Coordinates of C-alpha atoms and ligand atoms in Angstrom, one line a residue:
M1 CA 0.0 0.0 0.0
S2 CA 1.4 3.4 -0.9
S3 CA 1.5 6.1 1.7
K4 CA -1.1 7.9 -0.3
D5 CA -3.5 5.0 0.2
E6 CA -2.7 5.0 3.9
H7 CA -3.9 8.6 4.1
G8 CA -6.8 7.9 1.8
N9 CA -7.8 4.9 4.0
L10 CA -7.6 7.0 7.2
R11 CA -9.8 9.6 5.7
E12 CA -12.4 7.0 4.7
T13 CA -12.3 5.4 8.1
L14 CA -12.8 8.8 9.8
E15 CA -15.7 9.6 7.5
S16 CA -17.5 6.3 8.3
I17 CA -16.9 6.7 12.0
R18 CA -18.4 10.2 11.7
V19 CA -21.5 9.0 9.9
E20 CA -22.0 6.0 12.2
A21 CA -21.3 7.9 15.4
L22 CA -23.7 10.8 14.5
E23 CA -26.4 8.3 13.8
A24 CA -25.8 6.4 17.1
I25 CA -25.8 9.7 19.1
Q26 CA -29.0 11.0 17.4
E27 CA -30.8 7.8 17.9
A28 CA -30.0 7.3 21.5
E29 CA -33.2 7.7 23.5
D30 CA -31.8 7.5 27.0
A31 CA -28.7 8.4 28.9
E32 CA -27.4 4.9 29.0
T33 CA -27.5 4.3 25.3
L34 CA -25.9 7.6 24.7
E35 CA -23.1 6.8 27.1
K36 CA -22.5 3.5 25.3
A37 CA -22.2 5.4 22.0
R38 CA -19.8 7.8 23.6
V39 CA -17.6 5.0 24.9
R40 CA -17.8 3.2 21.5
F41 CA -16.7 6.1 19.4
L42 CA -15.0 8.6 21.6
G43 CA -13.8 6.5 24.5
R44 CA -10.1 5.9 25.2
N45 CA -10.1 2.6 23.3
G46 CA -12.9 3.8 21.1
L47 CA -13.1 3.7 17.3
L48 CA -11.8 7.2 16.9
S49 CA -8.7 6.9 19.0
R50 CA -7.9 3.6 17.3
A51 CA -8.2 5.2 13.9
L52 CA -6.0 7.9 15.1
S53 CA -3.2 5.5 15.9
G54 CA -3.1 5.0 12.1
L55 CA -1.8 8.6 11.8
R56 CA 1.6 7.3 12.6
S57 CA 1.8 5.5 9.3
V58 CA 0.8 8.6 7.3
P59 CA 3.8 10.3 5.6
A60 CA 5.1 13.3 7.6
E61 CA 4.1 15.9 5.0
E62 CA 0.5 14.7 4.9
R63 CA 0.1 14.2 8.6
P64 CA -1.0 17.8 9.5
E65 CA -3.8 17.6 7.0
A66 CA -4.9 14.2 8.2
G67 CA -4.6 15.3 11.9
K68 CA -6.8 18.3 11.1
T69 CA -9.5 16.1 9.6
A70 CA -9.4 13.8 12.6
N71 CA -9.8 16.7 15.0
Q72 CA -12.7 18.1 13.1
V73 CA -14.5 14.7 13.3
K74 CA -13.7 14.5 17.0
Q75 CA -15.1 18.0 17.7
T76 CA -18.2 17.4 15.6
L77 CA -18.9 14.3 17.6
E78 CA -18.3 15.9 21.0
T79 CA -20.5 18.8 20.2
T80 CA -23.3 16.6 18.9
L81 CA -23.0 14.5 22.0
E82 CA -23.3 17.4 24.4
L83 CA -26.4 18.7 22.6
R84 CA -28.0 15.3 22.7
V85 CA -27.2 15.1 26.5
D86 CA -29.1 18.4 27.0
E87 CA -32.0 17.3 24.7
L88 CA -32.5 14.0 26.5
A89 CA -32.3 15.8 29.9
A90 CA -35.0 18.3 28.7
L91 CA -37.2 15.5 27.3
L92 CA -36.9 13.3 30.4
A93 CA -37.3 16.0 33.1
P94 CA -39.0 19.0 31.4
E95 CA -40.0 20.7 34.7
E96 CA -36.4 20.9 35.8
S97 CA -34.6 22.0 32.7
A98 CA -37.1 23.9 30.5
G99 CA -38.6 27.3 31.1
P100 CA -38.0 29.7 33.9
D101 CA -37.0 28.5 37.4
L102 CA -40.1 29.2 39.4
T103 CA -38.4 28.7 42.7
L104 CA -36.2 31.8 42.3
P105 CA -37.3 34.8 44.4
G106 CA -39.1 37.5 42.3
R107 CA -37.3 40.5 41.0
R108 CA -38.8 43.7 42.6
Q109 CA -40.1 46.2 40.2
W110 CA -39.5 49.9 41.1
R111 CA -42.8 51.7 41.3
G112 CA -42.8 55.4 41.2
G113 CA -45.2 57.3 43.6
V114 CA -46.5 60.7 44.4
H115 CA -44.4 62.6 47.0
P116 CA -46.4 63.0 50.2
V117 CA -46.3 66.8 50.0
T118 CA -47.6 66.7 46.4
A119 CA -50.3 64.3 47.5
V120 CA -51.4 66.8 50.2
I121 CA -51.3 69.7 47.7
D122 CA -53.4 67.7 45.2
E123 CA -55.9 66.8 47.8
I124 CA -56.3 70.4 49.0
C125 CA -56.8 71.6 45.4
E126 CA -59.4 68.9 44.8
I127 CA -61.4 69.9 47.8
F128 CA -61.3 73.6 47.0
K129 CA -62.2 72.7 43.4
E130 CA -65.6 71.6 44.8
L131 CA -66.0 75.2 45.9
G132 CA -65.2 76.6 42.5
F133 CA -61.4 77.3 42.9
T134 CA -59.0 76.7 40.1
R135 CA -55.2 76.4 40.2
A136 CA -52.9 79.4 39.5
A137 CA -49.2 79.7 39.4
G138 CA -46.6 82.5 39.7
P139 CA -42.8 82.8 39.4
E140 CA -40.4 81.8 42.2
V141 CA -38.2 84.7 41.4
E142 CA -40.4 87.7 42.2
T143 CA -40.1 91.5 42.3
D144 CA -40.1 93.1 45.7
W145 CA -43.2 95.0 44.6
H146 CA -45.3 91.8 44.1
N147 CA -43.8 90.1 47.1
F148 CA -44.0 93.0 49.6
T149 CA -45.2 96.4 48.4
A150 CA -48.4 95.5 46.6
L151 CA -49.3 93.3 49.6
N152 CA -49.2 96.4 51.8
I153 CA -45.8 95.4 53.3
P154 CA -43.5 98.5 52.9
L155 CA -39.9 97.4 52.3
D156 CA -38.8 98.9 55.7
H157 CA -41.7 97.3 57.5
P158 CA -40.8 94.6 60.1
A159 CA -42.8 92.1 58.1
A160 CA -40.3 92.4 55.2
D161 CA -37.6 91.7 57.8
M162 CA -39.5 88.9 59.4
H163 CA -39.4 87.0 56.1
D164 CA -35.7 87.2 56.0
T165 CA -35.4 87.2 52.3
F166 CA -33.0 85.8 49.7
Y167 CA -32.4 89.0 47.7
L168 CA -31.2 88.6 44.1
D169 CA -30.4 91.5 41.7
E170 CA -32.0 94.8 42.1
G171 CA -35.7 94.6 42.9
L172 CA -35.7 90.8 42.5
L173 CA -35.9 88.1 45.2
L174 CA -36.9 84.5 45.8
R175 CA -40.5 84.8 46.9
T176 CA -41.0 84.4 50.6
H177 CA -44.6 83.3 50.3
T178 CA -47.2 82.5 47.6
S179 CA -49.2 85.7 48.3
P180 CA -47.6 87.5 45.3
V181 CA -49.6 85.1 43.1
Q182 CA -52.7 86.9 44.5
V183 CA -51.4 90.1 43.1
R184 CA -50.6 88.6 39.7
V185 CA -54.0 87.0 39.3
M186 CA -55.9 90.1 40.3
M187 CA -53.9 92.2 37.9
E188 CA -54.7 89.8 35.1
H189 CA -58.4 89.0 35.9
E190 CA -61.5 90.9 36.9
P191 CA -63.5 89.4 39.8
P192 CA -65.0 87.0 40.5
V193 CA -61.7 85.3 41.4
R194 CA -61.3 82.0 43.2
I195 CA -57.8 80.5 42.9
L196 CA -55.4 78.2 44.7
A197 CA -51.7 78.7 44.1
P198 CA -49.4 76.0 45.3
G199 CA -45.7 76.5 45.0
M200 CA -42.2 76.7 46.5
V201 CA -41.2 79.6 48.8
F202 CA -37.9 80.6 50.2
R203 CA -36.7 82.0 53.5
R204 CA -33.4 82.4 55.3
D205 CA -34.5 79.8 57.8
P206 CA -32.3 77.1 59.4
Y207 CA -32.4 73.6 58.0
D208 CA -33.5 71.5 61.0
A209 CA -36.2 69.1 62.1
S210 CA -38.9 71.7 61.8
H211 CA -37.6 74.3 59.3
A212 CA -36.4 74.3 55.7
P213 CA -35.1 77.3 53.7
A214 CA -37.3 76.1 50.8
F215 CA -40.8 74.7 51.3
E216 CA -44.2 74.6 49.8
Q217 CA -47.2 76.8 50.4
V218 CA -50.7 76.7 49.1
E219 CA -52.3 80.2 48.7
G220 CA -56.0 80.7 48.4
L221 CA -57.9 83.8 47.2
A222 CA -61.5 84.5 46.7
V223 CA -62.8 87.9 45.6
D224 CA -66.3 88.8 44.6
E225 CA -69.1 91.2 45.4
G226 CA -70.6 90.4 48.8
I227 CA -68.1 87.9 50.2
D228 CA -68.2 88.3 54.0
F229 CA -66.4 86.7 57.0
I230 CA -69.2 84.1 57.3
E231 CA -68.6 82.8 53.8
F232 CA -64.9 82.7 54.6
R233 CA -65.4 80.7 57.7
A234 CA -67.8 78.3 56.0
A235 CA -65.2 77.7 53.2
I236 CA -62.5 76.9 55.8
D237 CA -64.8 74.7 57.8
Y238 CA -65.8 72.8 54.7
F239 CA -62.2 72.2 53.8
V240 CA -61.2 71.1 57.3
H241 CA -64.0 68.6 57.5
R242 CA -63.3 67.2 54.1
F243 CA -59.5 67.1 54.7
F244 CA -59.1 66.1 58.3
G245 CA -62.5 64.4 59.0
P246 CA -66.0 65.5 60.0
S247 CA -65.3 65.5 63.7
T248 CA -62.4 68.0 63.4
R249 CA -63.1 71.4 65.0
T250 CA -61.9 74.7 63.7
R251 CA -60.7 77.7 65.7
F252 CA -60.0 81.2 64.4
R253 CA -57.4 83.1 66.4
P254 CA -56.9 86.9 65.9
S255 CA -53.6 87.6 64.1
Y256 CA -51.9 90.2 61.9
F257 CA -50.9 90.2 58.3
P258 CA -50.5 93.5 56.4
F259 CA -52.5 92.2 53.4
T260 CA -55.5 91.0 55.4
E261 CA -57.8 92.8 57.7
P262 CA -59.0 91.3 60.0
S263 CA -56.5 88.5 60.1
A264 CA -56.7 85.1 61.7
E265 CA -54.6 82.0 62.3
V266 CA -56.7 78.9 61.7
D267 CA -56.2 76.1 64.2
V268 CA -57.8 72.6 64.0
S269 CA -58.4 70.2 66.9
C270 CA -55.3 68.0 67.1
I271 CA -55.8 65.1 64.7
I272 CA -53.5 62.9 66.7
C273 CA -55.0 63.2 70.2
E274 CA -58.3 64.7 69.1
G275 CA -57.9 67.6 71.4
S276 CA -56.9 66.0 74.7
G277 CA -53.3 67.2 74.4
C278 CA -50.2 65.4 73.2
A279 CA -46.6 66.1 72.0
A280 CA -47.7 67.0 68.5
C281 CA -50.0 69.8 69.7
K282 CA -47.7 70.8 72.6
R283 CA -50.5 69.8 75.0
T284 CA -52.8 72.5 73.7
G285 CA -55.2 70.2 71.8
W286 CA -54.9 72.6 68.8
I287 CA -52.7 72.7 65.7
E288 CA -52.2 75.7 63.5
I289 CA -52.8 75.0 59.8
M290 CA -52.9 78.4 58.1
G291 CA -52.7 82.2 58.2
S292 CA -55.7 83.9 56.7
G293 CA -58.0 86.9 56.7
M294 CA -60.3 89.2 54.7
V295 CA -58.3 90.9 51.9
N296 CA -57.1 94.3 53.0
P297 CA -58.6 97.1 50.8
A298 CA -55.1 98.4 50.3
V299 CA -54.2 95.3 48.3
F300 CA -57.3 95.9 46.1
E301 CA -56.1 99.4 45.5
A302 CA -52.6 98.2 44.5
V303 CA -54.0 95.8 41.9
G304 CA -56.7 98.2 40.6
Y305 CA -59.8 96.6 42.1
D306 CA -62.5 98.8 43.5
P307 CA -62.4 98.3 47.3
E308 CA -65.9 99.7 47.7
R309 CA -67.3 97.1 45.4
Y310 CA -65.3 94.0 46.1
T311 CA -64.4 92.0 49.2
G312 CA -62.6 88.7 49.6
Y313 CA -60.7 86.4 51.7
A314 CA -57.2 84.9 51.5
F315 CA -55.3 82.2 53.2
G316 CA -51.9 80.5 53.1
M317 CA -50.9 77.0 54.4
G318 CA -47.9 74.8 54.5
P319 CA -48.6 71.4 53.0
A320 CA -45.3 70.0 54.3
R321 CA -46.4 70.6 57.9
I322 CA -49.8 69.1 57.1
A323 CA -48.1 66.0 55.5
M324 CA -46.0 65.6 58.6
L325 CA -49.0 65.7 60.8
R326 CA -51.1 63.3 58.7
Y327 CA -48.3 60.8 58.1
R328 CA -46.6 61.3 61.5
I329 CA -43.3 62.3 60.0
P330 CA -41.1 63.5 62.8
D331 CA -38.5 65.5 60.8
I332 CA -39.2 67.9 57.8
R333 CA -35.9 67.1 56.3
L334 CA -37.2 63.6 55.4
L335 CA -39.4 65.3 52.9
Y336 CA -36.6 67.1 51.1
E337 CA -33.9 64.4 51.0
A338 CA -34.1 61.8 48.2
D339 CA -34.3 58.9 50.6
V340 CA -36.0 56.2 48.5
G341 CA -36.4 53.9 51.5
F342 CA -38.5 56.6 53.2
L343 CA -40.4 57.8 50.2
E344 CA -41.3 54.3 49.1
Q345 CA -43.7 54.1 52.0
F346 CA -46.0 56.5 50.2
A347 CA -45.7 54.9 46.7
Ligands
LIG1 N1 -48.4 84.8 53.3 C1 -48.6 84.4 54.7 C2 -47.4 83.7 55.2 O1 -46.6 83.3 54.4 C3 -49.8 83.5 54.9 C4 -51.1 84.2 54.5 C5 -51.6 84.1 53.3 C6 -51.8 84.9 55.5 C7 -52.8 84.7 52.9 C8 -53.0 85.6 55.2 C9 -53.5 85.4 53.9 O2 -47.2 83.6 56.4

């Protein structure tokens, strides 16, 4: 036999091993038969390694080529065998190897939610909507005229001081309350006016458990012919009952704001102890929820309304404080820090 024949024989042998082995592997219906096929063709004394021992008699210059063919056959068989092992496993135990593993713990989905202060603002707006109020907005950077002067607060008045303002460029500041939105709305619209203006306000306050230098307010304003203190009280009572519950009592305490006359602080019976006295209400049984009053005629004059014809009431409340009360949040800073663990509770 010439050396060429040796090589030619080896190639034929490898080819017939390949064909036979593939058939045996594909036809194996259980692990045992498959293992037998593996031993027969790929085992240490199997047909393939026996055929490979014939490589030695192949001439040196043809050996690389013959070796390559042999390796290809070996790889094809090994890959096919692995695939068949998996196939059989899937066929024989489908619940273990196919589809998702139902015993794994679920992956948590991140659900977004409404911030508790936003939730309170929305609820306040919804309740006043029932009384005919719509939402209004104004800029956070205000003129000192809108923030103070038009509201009957002269710039050298202690009230301007009290607010301890962040002043910007000449005549501009970060609004210290949402009351300048009253001014903007009245300058744009003729009565009747019924608006709520939620928004951020800024004061040079410390940042501690009960203060923040930036916080939300909700402003309310109603102006029409014939609005009197009784209508004002009725509106506030309606809101308090709807928001805090029908058994909540309301108390008006005389107060002072330059833009309302008379002015009142509105207290509600403590929603935590129901008036018997606790830490939240400092043992008084009452909690202050807003500043308010009948619109001062000086404000009507500033915006060009006829103070002889129109009357109205205004109020301003802090929804962060109300959220703290309602959800028993002990520190206002929790509302302004992006602590997902905390905020998730409200999602
Ligand atoms: N603007 C006042 C404040 O920030 C609250 C207020 C609004 C009082 C409207 C009366 C009427 O303290």
